[in-house]
Amino acid sequence: MFPMLRQILRNGIVTEPAPDADIALRVTAQRLSEAMLAQLGRALVIRHVDAGSCNACELEIHALNNPYYNLEALGIKFAASPRHADMLLVTGPVAKNMEIAVKRAYDATPEPRLVVAVGDCGCTGGIFGESYASCGRVANVIPVDVCIPGCPPTPLQLMQGILAALASDRKQAKHE
Amino acid sequence: MNHRTESSRMESQTPMQFLDQTIEFEALADHAVPTYAACVDEAELLAFCDAAHAGGRRIVALWGSDERNRETRLGFALHVAFDLAEGLVCLTLPLPAEAPTFPDLCTRFPAANRMQRAVMDMIGAHPASGDARSWLRHANWPADYYPLRSDAPDTQHATQNEEYAFVRVEGDGVHEVPVGPIHAGVIEPGHFRFSVMGENVLRLEQRLGWKHKGIERRFAGMSLGEGVRLAGRVSGDSTVAYAWAYSQAAEAIGAVAPPPRALWLRALLLERERIVNHLGDLGYLGNDVALAFGLMQFMRLKEDWVRLNARLFGHRFMMDRIVPGGVTVDLDDAGAHAIFTQCEALESELRTLKNIYDEHAGLQDRFLTTGRVTPQLAKLLGVIGLAGRASAQHWDLRCNHACAPYDQLTPRMAIERNGDVAARAQVRFTEIKESLHLIRKILREIPAGEVRCEVRSEADKRGLGWIEGWRGDILVAVETGADGKIRRCHCHDPSWQNWPALEHAVIDNIVPDFPLINKSFNLSYAGPDL
Ligand code: SF4
């Protein structure tokens, strides 16, 4: 036990301040009410769906929970089932073989079912594009609220995109 | 200046023979690892398989190609690459244009099973016997549509996921637990079908291929220079290894050798990639036995590591830094110093964390004897790479077929015998330590000079690249067409060989230990799904 405590104390708390939402990443007008946003802003549950990524986007999603980004401290956590989720975080182009699974996960997610497409692949189909085996971008398969480009997007960019889904348009107006 | 000398080309003209077989192989010029190729008939292929099997050698990869657009009299071809003591040996079996079939190699090399089925799905050449279930095709395109046939249009078809014929386990009290394709964590998709009795796993059958997104077809028509970006995205956690293997293949086609400094920088990036992945895995292994402390500590170290990648090389995972002809980055004294300091710091933290893991009774209890693959079983299944080394399989290209600069770095191979979760964790600890040692050696001894040279493609030529990634060896085989563009590019992930070992490793373990066992292998879905 003591070596563990020593190690924890030696390293202290390394968590860095969270970035602001990047509202420019939102591809639709905010469809949630202010009241709902106030609720979700403090307790958002995400279900990650890998629709056909190269797995590097996943590495960065994993990093969100490392002590530097500490996403859980913002009240944002990952769930094991879409039924418990407010948001789907979808990576990759949607592989043809994953199309049905992605649609099912979307259907199983309760309203407001925010969808965030991650990475160049999720946003546009990326290097894999559309083909006999790829449906291309996530929006070709399910409605998307926010697109976070990058190959892969960094953890900070991911946070800015996730927060953008929860930011009100009023705030955006103020920023402009 | 970088073109290889004529004398080395002359040497390569002498035909070679291996394993007491009469097949005459041509030594392919300009390959980083000695590489040989021959065209064979069925009997020769089978005899060679027998001889390779008897000699304790292994299949590296198996893939198919459509040769009809090269010459009208040609049909299809099956390519099988072997790891022999002399180097990489590739046999090509020409197949007829009508109803192509090839002999089933699974009896000698069980690992060939899924690769053969992928050949069937991709080019429509069938194994003559054995498992005929499709692998990459999930009924989302017609059964007679073969995407890697040059005359197949690239069109989408109606989606209608299949009913896969899983092997059924019958008996009193046996029930099936289906898991996936979407899993409970932040993980890649795949389907696992468990047959369980109480808590015990009687059988696991995997159904993969969900991430198949047509990468091989995508390569066709790309220039040699363009292809490396795609190769670096076959499996993102191994982007450096794929980009290096691809670049080796491209350099063989262009008959150039990158400047020595570029090769040393590549090795630096590759060892950094190995460490990043091993750190992440050691963290998650701790987490899977409820030691969240381990996850947080290792994830912090991993983040430090990728941040330095971003600072020095401009990308957290070093994507697109290795290109045909060399690398796009260089390292100055300040950068070398930063890496040196980071290595020292990581080494000391690792010592602390290793002690904590070693002395944590709960962790050891869960790790030891869990998910065992004995050396005998590993040999039978042909388990390779990290998982192979944890079961006493001596496969590590950096030692067995050391290309520059590994011939000068002389890494030590990490070998364990127990083949359990503990052994796979131990191999990771040992390999991080060795990679830290190699990185410091690179920093001390790296030659000065250029980091990139030009690579010009040549028409109708083939090149093979072969690199030991953190999971195991990655093979990239490239062939150019008459226009010098890529005609066929096959990328082989070591997970092809190792997924079946996981099916065996879980037998007689309890279901709740599956995530731990799975993580201890940490195989790629994207890589073999292609
Ligand atoms: S966006 Fe880039 S990192 Fe993400 S899945 Fe696509 S290729 Fe991989």
XYZ file of C-alpha atoms and ligand atoms in Angstrom:
714
model
C 0.000 0.000 0.000
C 2.727 2.487 0.953
C 4.623 2.362 -2.338
C 1.332 3.117 -4.078
C 0.583 6.080 -1.846
C 4.129 7.349 -2.253
C 3.777 7.151 -6.025
C 0.434 8.984 -5.915
C 1.780 11.714 -3.637
C 4.977 12.139 -5.612
C 3.042 12.818 -8.798
C 0.294 14.922 -7.263
C -2.645 16.107 -9.323
C -1.702 16.705 -12.951
C -5.161 17.541 -14.311
C -5.175 20.556 -16.599
C -8.009 23.076 -17.056
C -10.632 21.995 -19.574
C -10.852 23.862 -22.878
C -13.915 25.852 -23.970
C -16.446 24.431 -26.354
C -15.628 25.014 -30.007
C -19.063 25.817 -31.326
C -17.788 26.000 -34.895
C -17.647 22.199 -34.850
C -21.428 21.957 -34.576
C -23.061 21.146 -37.894
C -26.693 21.786 -36.823
C -28.380 24.467 -34.745
C -28.668 23.571 -31.055
C -31.829 21.525 -30.735
C -31.828 21.140 -26.962
C -33.548 23.552 -24.608
C -31.556 25.681 -22.174
C -32.997 23.679 -19.296
C -31.855 20.416 -20.832
C -28.418 21.787 -21.577
C -28.064 22.909 -17.993
C -28.851 19.350 -16.906
C -26.596 17.579 -19.375
C -23.777 20.023 -18.868
C -23.213 18.550 -15.442
C -23.794 14.874 -16.158
C -23.316 13.651 -19.686
C -23.112 9.970 -20.517
C -21.346 8.953 -23.702
C -21.457 5.688 -25.603
C -18.535 5.217 -27.945
C -19.196 3.384 -31.201
C -16.325 2.350 -33.445
C -17.900 2.121 -36.878
C -14.707 1.201 -38.720
C -11.833 3.389 -37.526
C -8.130 2.602 -37.778
C -8.131 2.560 -33.954
C -6.015 5.702 -33.508
C -9.139 7.758 -32.800
C -9.841 5.287 -29.982
C -6.389 5.882 -28.531
C -7.268 9.563 -28.145
C -10.685 8.802 -26.680
C -8.933 6.624 -24.117
C -6.626 9.523 -23.334
C -9.645 11.630 -22.300
C -9.769 9.645 -19.093
C -6.093 9.983 -18.294
C -5.229 12.232 -15.347
C -4.264 15.167 -17.589
C -7.667 15.539 -19.255
C -9.716 13.822 -16.550
C -12.985 14.022 -18.430
C -14.926 12.473 -15.562
C -14.166 15.492 -13.415
C -16.376 17.470 -15.802
C -19.236 15.084 -15.129
C -18.775 13.339 -18.462
C -18.463 9.595 -18.430
C -18.619 6.613 -20.731
C -21.373 4.001 -20.532
C -21.368 0.388 -21.602
C -24.773 0.523 -23.268
C -26.359 2.998 -25.673
C -29.513 2.721 -23.542
C -27.748 4.629 -20.781
C -26.232 7.227 -23.070
C -27.077 10.821 -23.981
C -24.477 10.958 -26.706
C -22.942 8.630 -29.267
C -19.314 9.308 -30.072
C -18.785 7.629 -33.426
C -15.350 6.996 -34.968
C -14.322 5.853 -38.409
C -16.050 5.768 -41.718
C -19.072 3.514 -41.252
C -17.933 0.151 -42.554
C -20.661 -1.544 -44.550
C -20.433 -4.465 -42.144
C -21.111 -2.077 -39.230
C -23.993 -0.163 -40.812
C -26.762 -2.149 -39.125
C -24.993 -2.183 -35.748
C -24.538 1.603 -35.867
C -28.195 2.167 -36.738
C -29.244 -0.164 -33.934
C -27.059 1.640 -31.418
C -28.635 4.915 -32.547
C -32.150 3.513 -32.214
C -31.351 2.154 -28.763
C -30.138 5.533 -27.508
C -32.841 7.554 -25.737
C -33.602 11.146 -26.772
C -31.957 13.608 -27.143
C -29.356 11.200 -28.603
C -26.673 13.640 -29.542
C -24.275 12.292 -32.167
C -20.679 13.412 -32.457
C -18.698 12.189 -35.475
C -15.020 11.825 -34.656
C -12.005 12.260 -36.910
C -11.583 12.974 -40.589
C -13.107 9.558 -41.243
C -16.221 10.251 -39.195
C -16.604 13.736 -40.697
C -16.012 12.988 -44.376
C -15.135 9.313 -44.789
C -11.486 10.381 -44.724
C -8.884 8.392 -46.565
C -11.190 5.370 -46.819
C -14.029 7.283 -48.477
C -17.078 5.510 -49.848
C -16.734 2.116 -51.478
C -18.275 -1.326 -51.737
C -17.224 -1.785 -48.098
C -17.574 1.716 -46.633
C -20.617 3.960 -46.264
C -18.267 6.921 -45.798
C -19.019 9.623 -43.224
C -21.176 8.951 -40.180
C -23.831 11.422 -41.368
C -24.512 9.103 -44.320
C -25.921 6.597 -41.826
C -27.319 8.494 -38.812
C -27.968 12.221 -38.109
C -24.920 14.044 -36.737
C -24.821 17.099 -34.446
C -21.104 17.760 -34.194
C -18.111 16.884 -36.391
C -14.615 16.836 -34.889
C -12.027 16.686 -37.667
C -8.437 15.548 -37.191
C -6.502 12.390 -37.872
C -6.870 11.625 -35.090
C -8.267 14.689 -33.265
C -6.275 15.416 -30.112
C -7.909 14.911 -26.708
C -8.326 18.688 -26.406
C -10.104 18.871 -29.760
C -12.312 15.972 -28.675
C -13.249 17.835 -25.506
C -14.004 21.012 -27.443
C -16.294 19.043 -29.749
C -18.078 17.157 -26.989
C -18.656 20.408 -25.125
C -19.878 22.056 -28.330
C -22.749 19.600 -28.412
C -23.744 20.906 -24.975
C -23.254 24.607 -25.642
C -26.249 26.774 -26.329
C -26.551 28.871 -29.458
C -27.030 31.900 -27.183
C -23.481 31.487 -26.007
C -22.324 31.250 -29.582
C -24.052 34.543 -30.405
C -22.271 36.134 -27.481
C -18.916 34.840 -28.733
C -19.381 36.306 -32.201
C 24.269 7.764 -54.919
C 21.769 5.809 -52.981
C 21.192 3.329 -55.727
C 22.516 -0.054 -54.793
C 25.677 -1.174 -56.556
C 25.613 -3.313 -59.664
C 27.568 -6.078 -57.945
C 24.850 -6.649 -55.367
C 22.404 -6.921 -58.239
C 24.591 -9.467 -60.018
C 24.825 -11.580 -56.900
C 21.100 -11.654 -56.633
C 20.839 -13.438 -59.991
C 21.997 -16.833 -58.629
C 18.985 -19.065 -57.964
C 18.587 -20.335 -54.398
C 17.114 -23.499 -52.926
C 15.705 -24.005 -49.445
C 14.648 -26.830 -47.136
C 16.057 -29.457 -49.509
C 13.354 -28.652 -52.036
C 14.080 -28.459 -55.749
C 12.254 -25.147 -56.219
C 14.612 -22.485 -57.545
C 14.111 -19.102 -55.939
C 15.140 -15.752 -57.266
C 16.707 -13.433 -54.727
C 14.849 -10.131 -54.968
C 17.224 -7.177 -55.128
C 17.120 -4.128 -52.866
C 15.171 -5.654 -49.980
C 16.011 -4.655 -46.409
C 15.668 -8.284 -45.301
C 16.893 -11.006 -47.718
C 13.816 -11.898 -49.748
C 13.308 -14.710 -52.242
C 10.483 -15.552 -54.603
C 9.454 -18.407 -56.856
C 6.522 -19.542 -58.953
C 5.409 -23.046 -57.982
C 2.797 -25.657 -58.794
C 0.444 -27.233 -56.265
C 2.640 -30.226 -55.512
C 5.667 -28.012 -54.946
C 3.702 -25.693 -52.662
C 2.434 -28.589 -50.555
C 5.868 -30.198 -50.355
C 7.368 -26.867 -49.340
C 4.696 -26.421 -46.653
C 5.500 -29.872 -45.289
C 9.210 -29.142 -45.257
C 8.725 -25.743 -43.625
C 6.424 -27.250 -41.031
C 8.845 -30.081 -40.293
C 11.648 -27.555 -39.966
C 9.721 -25.582 -37.346
C 9.269 -22.587 -39.649
C 6.087 -20.574 -40.063
C 3.728 -18.898 -42.518
C 4.078 -15.122 -42.433
C 1.141 -14.296 -44.677
C -1.129 -15.664 -47.379
C -2.985 -13.538 -49.930
C -4.419 -13.605 -53.406
C -4.221 -11.439 -56.487
C -5.927 -10.992 -59.821
C -3.351 -11.307 -62.591
C -5.750 -11.146 -65.524
C -5.205 -7.475 -66.171
C -1.472 -8.043 -66.484
C -1.530 -10.552 -69.286
C -4.576 -12.083 -70.889
C -3.328 -15.657 -70.553
C -3.013 -15.254 -66.774
C -5.671 -15.970 -64.169
C -5.318 -15.422 -60.455
C -2.496 -16.123 -58.022
C -2.065 -17.262 -54.443
C 0.962 -15.943 -52.563
C 2.336 -17.593 -49.438
C 5.234 -16.037 -47.525
C 7.361 -18.059 -45.117
C 9.834 -17.090 -42.443
C 12.944 -19.194 -43.088
C 16.328 -18.912 -41.443
C 17.637 -17.362 -44.675
C 14.997 -14.655 -44.848
C 11.540 -14.035 -46.257
C 10.536 -16.606 -48.858
C 7.504 -16.030 -51.036
C 5.868 -18.752 -53.135
C 3.376 -17.858 -55.836
C 0.890 -20.408 -57.121
C -0.728 -19.378 -60.425
C -4.457 -20.167 -60.537
C -6.690 -20.506 -63.606
C -9.039 -17.691 -64.614
C -12.027 -20.073 -64.485
C -13.030 -21.661 -61.148
C -9.729 -21.046 -59.357
C -9.029 -23.268 -56.344
C -5.963 -23.842 -54.226
C -4.955 -26.557 -51.758
C -6.011 -26.172 -48.132
C -2.861 -25.443 -46.114
C -4.571 -25.541 -42.703
C -3.540 -29.093 -41.946
C 0.098 -27.921 -41.744
C -0.550 -24.359 -40.655
C -3.878 -23.852 -38.844
C -3.259 -20.094 -38.925
C -3.935 -20.189 -42.683
C -7.655 -20.783 -42.112
C -8.935 -17.206 -41.983
C -6.425 -15.945 -44.530
C -7.643 -18.557 -47.016
C -11.229 -17.526 -46.410
C -10.276 -13.895 -46.988
C -8.698 -14.873 -50.322
C -11.982 -16.575 -51.166
C -13.995 -13.449 -50.300
C -11.659 -10.987 -51.991
C -10.735 -12.627 -55.295
C -13.012 -15.655 -55.499
C -10.357 -18.366 -55.412
C -11.508 -21.150 -53.103
C -9.606 -23.517 -50.844
C -10.147 -26.998 -52.284
C -11.285 -28.356 -48.926
C -11.801 -27.272 -45.330
C -13.647 -24.286 -43.872
C -15.638 -22.579 -46.642
C -17.494 -19.978 -44.537
C -16.874 -16.446 -45.691
C -14.759 -14.278 -43.414
C -14.561 -10.658 -44.555
C -17.846 -10.805 -46.431
C -20.805 -10.482 -44.062
C -23.467 -10.832 -46.758
C -23.341 -7.084 -47.344
C -22.370 -7.665 -50.926
C -23.403 -10.557 -53.198
C -21.633 -13.907 -52.872
C -20.408 -13.687 -56.465
C -19.012 -10.173 -56.083
C -15.248 -10.281 -55.535
C -13.962 -6.815 -54.669
C -10.325 -7.416 -55.609
C -11.128 -8.622 -59.110
C -10.048 -5.921 -61.508
C -13.303 -6.154 -63.444
C -15.548 -5.817 -60.366
C -17.144 -2.342 -60.203
C -16.744 -0.502 -56.893
C -20.432 -0.261 -56.032
C -22.440 -0.516 -52.846
C -24.998 -3.223 -52.330
C -27.964 -3.609 -50.009
C -26.975 -4.196 -46.390
C -28.240 -7.407 -44.843
C -26.001 -8.795 -42.129
C -25.684 -12.553 -42.341
C -26.551 -15.484 -40.150
C -23.106 -16.913 -39.457
C -22.812 -20.664 -38.958
C -21.217 -20.784 -35.509
C -20.102 -24.154 -34.237
C -22.646 -25.280 -31.645
C -21.727 -26.861 -28.350
C -24.541 -29.139 -27.203
C -25.150 -30.631 -23.800
C -26.995 -30.249 -20.524
C -26.559 -26.826 -18.990
C -24.547 -25.404 -21.892
C -25.656 -22.034 -23.060
C -24.410 -19.501 -25.553
C -23.431 -15.942 -24.747
C -23.139 -13.686 -27.795
C -21.066 -10.528 -27.367
C -20.692 -7.737 -29.904
C -20.036 -6.549 -32.539
C -20.258 -3.386 -30.422
C -18.490 -4.005 -27.125
C -19.045 -2.500 -23.713
C -15.939 -0.326 -23.601
C -14.006 1.943 -25.924
C -12.926 -1.004 -28.049
C -12.998 -2.009 -31.679
C -15.954 -4.068 -32.883
C -15.927 -7.840 -33.191
C -18.260 -10.672 -32.270
C -17.501 -13.326 -29.665
C -19.717 -16.364 -29.216
C -19.106 -18.072 -25.879
C -20.434 -21.492 -25.017
C -20.481 -21.618 -21.251
C -21.345 -24.042 -18.497
C -21.955 -22.127 -15.292
C -19.091 -19.657 -15.180
C -16.713 -21.735 -17.261
C -15.987 -21.091 -20.908
C -16.231 -24.323 -22.906
C -15.643 -22.700 -26.233
C -15.164 -19.315 -27.812
C -15.684 -18.644 -31.474
C -14.762 -15.312 -32.991
C -16.519 -13.658 -35.892
C -14.457 -10.726 -37.105
C -14.321 -8.628 -40.256
C -16.766 -5.938 -39.064
C -14.309 -3.146 -39.773
C -13.581 -4.269 -43.306
C -13.604 -1.030 -45.253
C -11.971 -1.988 -48.540
C -8.399 -0.864 -47.869
C -6.776 -3.215 -50.355
C -9.043 -2.063 -53.134
C -8.337 1.543 -52.124
C -4.608 1.025 -52.694
C -5.115 0.101 -56.338
C -4.224 3.025 -58.580
C -2.435 5.035 -55.891
C 1.104 6.219 -56.551
C 3.886 4.700 -54.434
C 4.133 8.003 -52.564
C 0.413 8.198 -51.819
C 0.104 4.645 -50.556
C 2.117 5.184 -47.397
C -0.586 7.357 -45.828
C -3.093 4.558 -46.256
C -0.671 1.899 -45.023
C -0.170 4.017 -41.904
C -3.907 3.806 -41.253
C -4.422 0.056 -41.508
C -3.991 -0.184 -37.746
C -3.424 3.217 -36.179
C -1.702 1.928 -33.051
C 0.999 0.454 -35.324
C 1.192 3.307 -37.813
C 4.997 3.562 -37.597
C 5.505 -0.156 -38.215
C 3.112 -0.206 -41.178
C 4.619 2.922 -42.715
C 8.103 1.453 -42.377
C 7.135 -1.916 -43.868
C 5.334 -0.180 -46.724
C 8.301 2.107 -47.334
C 10.654 -0.882 -47.462
C 8.461 -2.369 -50.171
C 8.379 0.916 -52.087
C 12.141 1.319 -51.783
C 12.664 -2.189 -53.160
C 10.522 -1.253 -56.147
C 12.415 2.002 -56.659
C 15.759 0.220 -56.042
C 16.952 2.764 -53.512
C 18.289 2.535 -49.989
C 17.311 5.375 -47.652
C 20.186 7.303 -46.041
C 21.492 5.581 -42.864
C 20.340 8.416 -40.586
C 16.780 7.901 -41.833
C 16.896 4.231 -40.848
C 18.114 5.084 -37.357
C 15.358 7.648 -36.969
C 12.829 5.051 -38.105
C 14.044 2.685 -35.407
C 13.720 5.486 -32.867
C 10.094 6.038 -33.887
C 9.342 2.307 -33.934
C 10.698 1.761 -30.419
C 8.763 4.799 -29.204
C 5.619 3.265 -30.698
C 6.350 -0.029 -28.953
C 6.711 1.717 -25.601
C 3.509 3.764 -25.996
C 1.426 0.687 -26.648
C 3.037 -1.414 -23.937
C 2.461 1.359 -21.389
C -1.218 1.573 -22.293
C -1.653 -2.193 -22.079
C 0.046 -2.461 -18.697
C -2.312 0.223 -17.406
C -5.422 -1.500 -18.710
C -4.254 -4.870 -17.404
C -4.095 -3.303 -13.948
C -7.520 -1.774 -14.444
C -9.029 -5.117 -15.413
C -8.103 -6.510 -12.017
C -9.580 -3.452 -10.266
C -6.272 -1.641 -9.806
C -7.345 1.761 -11.118
C -4.124 3.122 -9.677
C -2.191 1.209 -12.333
C -4.348 2.568 -15.133
C -3.913 6.165 -14.018
C -0.161 5.885 -13.529
C 0.482 4.181 -16.836
C -1.887 6.485 -18.724
C -0.030 9.453 -17.313
C 3.283 8.030 -18.500
C 1.763 7.278 -21.893
C 0.461 10.841 -22.203
C 3.900 12.247 -21.344
C 5.353 10.024 -24.032
C 2.921 11.012 -26.817
C 3.243 14.682 -25.896
C 6.953 14.511 -26.533
C 6.188 12.805 -29.854
C 3.977 15.755 -30.743
C 6.594 18.269 -29.682
C 9.523 16.682 -31.508
C 7.872 14.988 -34.445
C 4.658 16.950 -34.887
C 2.195 14.102 -34.285
C 1.244 12.277 -31.102
C 1.384 8.856 -32.766
C 3.994 9.813 -35.374
C 1.667 9.192 -38.319
C 3.045 10.028 -41.765
C 6.594 10.593 -40.465
C 8.022 7.579 -42.296
C 7.767 7.851 -46.082
C 9.336 5.978 -48.986
C 12.948 7.162 -49.148
C 13.335 8.095 -45.499
C 11.584 10.183 -42.863
C 10.005 13.645 -42.817
C 11.484 14.592 -39.438
C 14.920 15.055 -37.959
C 16.235 15.360 -34.451
C 18.489 18.103 -33.088
C 20.585 18.030 -29.922
C 17.869 19.569 -27.799
C 15.389 16.967 -29.005
C 17.819 14.134 -28.342
C 18.402 15.511 -24.875
C 14.653 15.662 -24.172
C 14.242 12.022 -25.199
C 17.227 10.982 -23.128
C 15.840 12.683 -20.038
C 12.424 11.160 -20.629
C 13.922 7.672 -20.915
C 15.704 8.064 -17.588
C 12.512 9.256 -15.912
C 10.398 6.467 -17.379
C 12.914 3.824 -16.391
C 12.815 4.847 -12.760
C 9.005 5.144 -12.644
C 8.708 1.792 -14.337
C 10.849 0.204 -11.655
C 8.501 1.534 -8.987
C 5.371 0.419 -10.823
C 6.821 -2.994 -11.616
C 7.488 -3.543 -7.928
C 3.958 -2.529 -7.073
C 2.505 -4.918 -9.664
C 4.838 -7.719 -8.524
C 3.873 -7.313 -4.905
C 0.157 -6.797 -5.366
C -1.284 -10.141 -4.275
C -4.687 -9.515 -5.840
C -3.173 -8.654 -9.183
C -0.789 -11.593 -9.202
C -3.612 -13.913 -8.267
C -5.616 -12.807 -11.296
C -2.628 -12.738 -13.696
C -0.982 -16.066 -12.884
C -2.160 -19.151 -14.809
C -4.999 -17.118 -16.377
C -5.490 -17.464 -20.143
C -2.685 -19.909 -20.670
C -1.254 -20.809 -24.040
C 1.428 -23.419 -23.454
C 4.546 -23.378 -25.646
C 3.354 -26.606 -27.341
C -0.012 -25.091 -28.182
C 1.610 -21.843 -29.316
C 3.845 -23.778 -31.682
C 0.937 -25.779 -33.042
C -1.161 -22.666 -33.665
C 1.762 -20.619 -34.948
C 1.431 -17.823 -32.378
C 3.833 -14.988 -33.138
C 5.015 -11.631 -31.896
C 4.562 -10.515 -28.318
C 2.016 -13.220 -27.456
C 4.258 -15.841 -29.054
C 7.280 -14.716 -27.057
C 5.233 -15.010 -23.845
C 4.766 -18.688 -24.797
C 8.437 -19.330 -25.600
C 8.156 -18.805 -29.369
C 11.384 -17.213 -30.521
C 10.027 -14.895 -33.205
C 11.274 -11.332 -33.298
C 12.410 -9.913 -36.629
C 14.623 -7.410 -34.870
C 16.729 -10.375 -33.724
C 16.082 -13.059 -36.339
C 16.287 -10.969 -39.503
C 17.747 -7.717 -38.283
C 17.533 -5.048 -40.951
C 19.541 -1.855 -40.460
C 19.929 -0.428 -37.891
C 18.867 -3.431 -35.769
C 21.911 -5.334 -37.035
C 23.955 -2.801 -35.063
C 21.544 -2.313 -32.166
C 21.393 -6.065 -31.451
C 18.257 -6.119 -29.280
C 17.688 -8.915 -26.794
C 14.567 -11.004 -27.284
C 12.128 -11.066 -24.354
C 11.072 -14.652 -23.754
C 8.695 -16.098 -21.138
C 7.477 -19.661 -20.909
C 4.225 -19.633 -18.929
C 2.025 -18.199 -21.667
C -0.445 -16.704 -19.173
C -1.580 -13.125 -18.586
C 1.357 -12.687 -16.214
C 3.808 -13.771 -18.914
C 2.348 -11.404 -21.484
C 2.575 -8.563 -18.955
C 6.150 -9.542 -18.153
C 7.156 -9.515 -21.823
C 5.819 -5.961 -22.023
C 7.824 -4.854 -18.988
C 10.983 -6.457 -20.374
C 10.440 -5.007 -23.825
C 9.896 -1.474 -22.557
C 13.160 -1.750 -20.704
C 14.946 -3.065 -23.774
C 13.412 -0.394 -26.013
C 14.544 2.305 -23.584
C 18.018 0.849 -23.866
C 17.805 0.785 -27.683
C 16.549 4.358 -27.858
C 19.493 5.613 -25.819
C 21.848 3.622 -27.986
C 20.269 5.197 -31.072
C 20.679 8.664 -29.600
C 24.347 8.016 -28.902
C 25.267 6.342 -32.173
C 22.964 7.781 -34.837
C 24.989 8.739 -37.925
C 24.777 12.253 -39.324
C 23.539 13.004 -42.809
C 20.477 13.229 -44.993
C 17.142 11.846 -43.826
C 15.405 11.334 -47.146
C 16.096 10.432 -50.741
C 13.888 10.266 -53.783
C 12.042 7.091 -54.708
C 10.918 6.676 -58.303
C 8.480 3.919 -59.043
C 9.178 1.271 -61.641
C 6.569 -0.505 -63.723
C 5.599 -4.145 -63.130
C 7.748 -4.698 -60.105
C 7.174 -6.118 -56.660
C 8.583 -5.231 -53.278
C 8.050 -6.701 -49.825
C 8.540 -4.942 -46.499
C 8.737 -6.717 -43.170
C 8.906 -5.011 -39.771
C 8.483 -6.144 -36.166
C 5.717 -3.938 -34.815
C 4.794 -3.987 -31.141
C 2.291 -6.834 -31.647
C 4.400 -8.872 -34.014
C 5.696 -8.824 -37.562
C 3.886 -6.817 -40.218
C 4.293 -7.677 -43.881
C 3.472 -5.310 -46.721
C 3.625 -6.638 -50.285
C 3.341 -4.114 -53.099
C 3.149 -4.696 -56.833
C 3.146 -1.981 -59.441
C 1.325 -2.097 -62.763
C 2.453 -0.978 -66.215
C 1.841 2.661 -65.219
C 4.100 2.406 -62.151
C 1.076 2.871 -59.876
C 0.060 0.343 -57.238
C -1.629 -2.634 -58.836
C -1.930 -4.674 -55.646
C -0.939 -3.942 -52.063
C -1.459 -6.471 -49.319
C -0.915 -5.501 -45.690
C -0.658 -8.349 -43.214
C -1.251 -7.848 -39.505
C 0.172 -10.320 -36.957
C -3.284 -10.499 -35.349
C -4.326 -12.890 -38.145
C -2.152 -15.551 -36.533
C -2.886 -14.659 -32.922
C -6.677 -14.290 -32.774
C -7.198 -18.074 -32.886
C -4.844 -18.410 -29.898
C -7.239 -16.285 -27.855
C -10.004 -18.803 -28.597
C -7.840 -21.443 -26.961
C -6.545 -19.269 -24.145
C -10.011 -18.733 -22.643
C -11.047 -22.377 -22.535
C -11.715 -23.460 -18.936
C -11.328 -19.902 -17.698
C -14.261 -18.085 -16.172
C -16.243 -15.616 -18.275
C -15.349 -12.625 -16.058
C -11.665 -13.214 -16.849
C -12.251 -12.831 -20.571
C -11.666 -9.046 -20.699
C -8.378 -9.507 -18.871
C -7.220 -12.320 -21.150
C -8.334 -10.405 -24.236
C -6.471 -7.319 -23.086
C -3.318 -9.314 -22.418
C -3.245 -10.171 -26.135
C -4.609 -6.779 -27.252
C -4.999 -7.877 -30.847
C -6.009 -5.627 -33.681
C -9.428 -5.712 -35.315
C -8.768 -2.995 -37.879
C -5.495 -4.604 -39.017
C -6.794 -7.971 -40.218
C -10.271 -6.657 -41.132
C -8.656 -4.378 -43.719
S -9.608 9.903 -38.618
Fe -7.503 9.193 -38.871
S -7.018 8.374 -36.840
Fe -9.257 8.507 -36.934
S -9.925 6.532 -37.702
Fe -9.688 7.849 -39.487
S -7.621 7.395 -40.205
Fe -7.734 6.674 -38.099
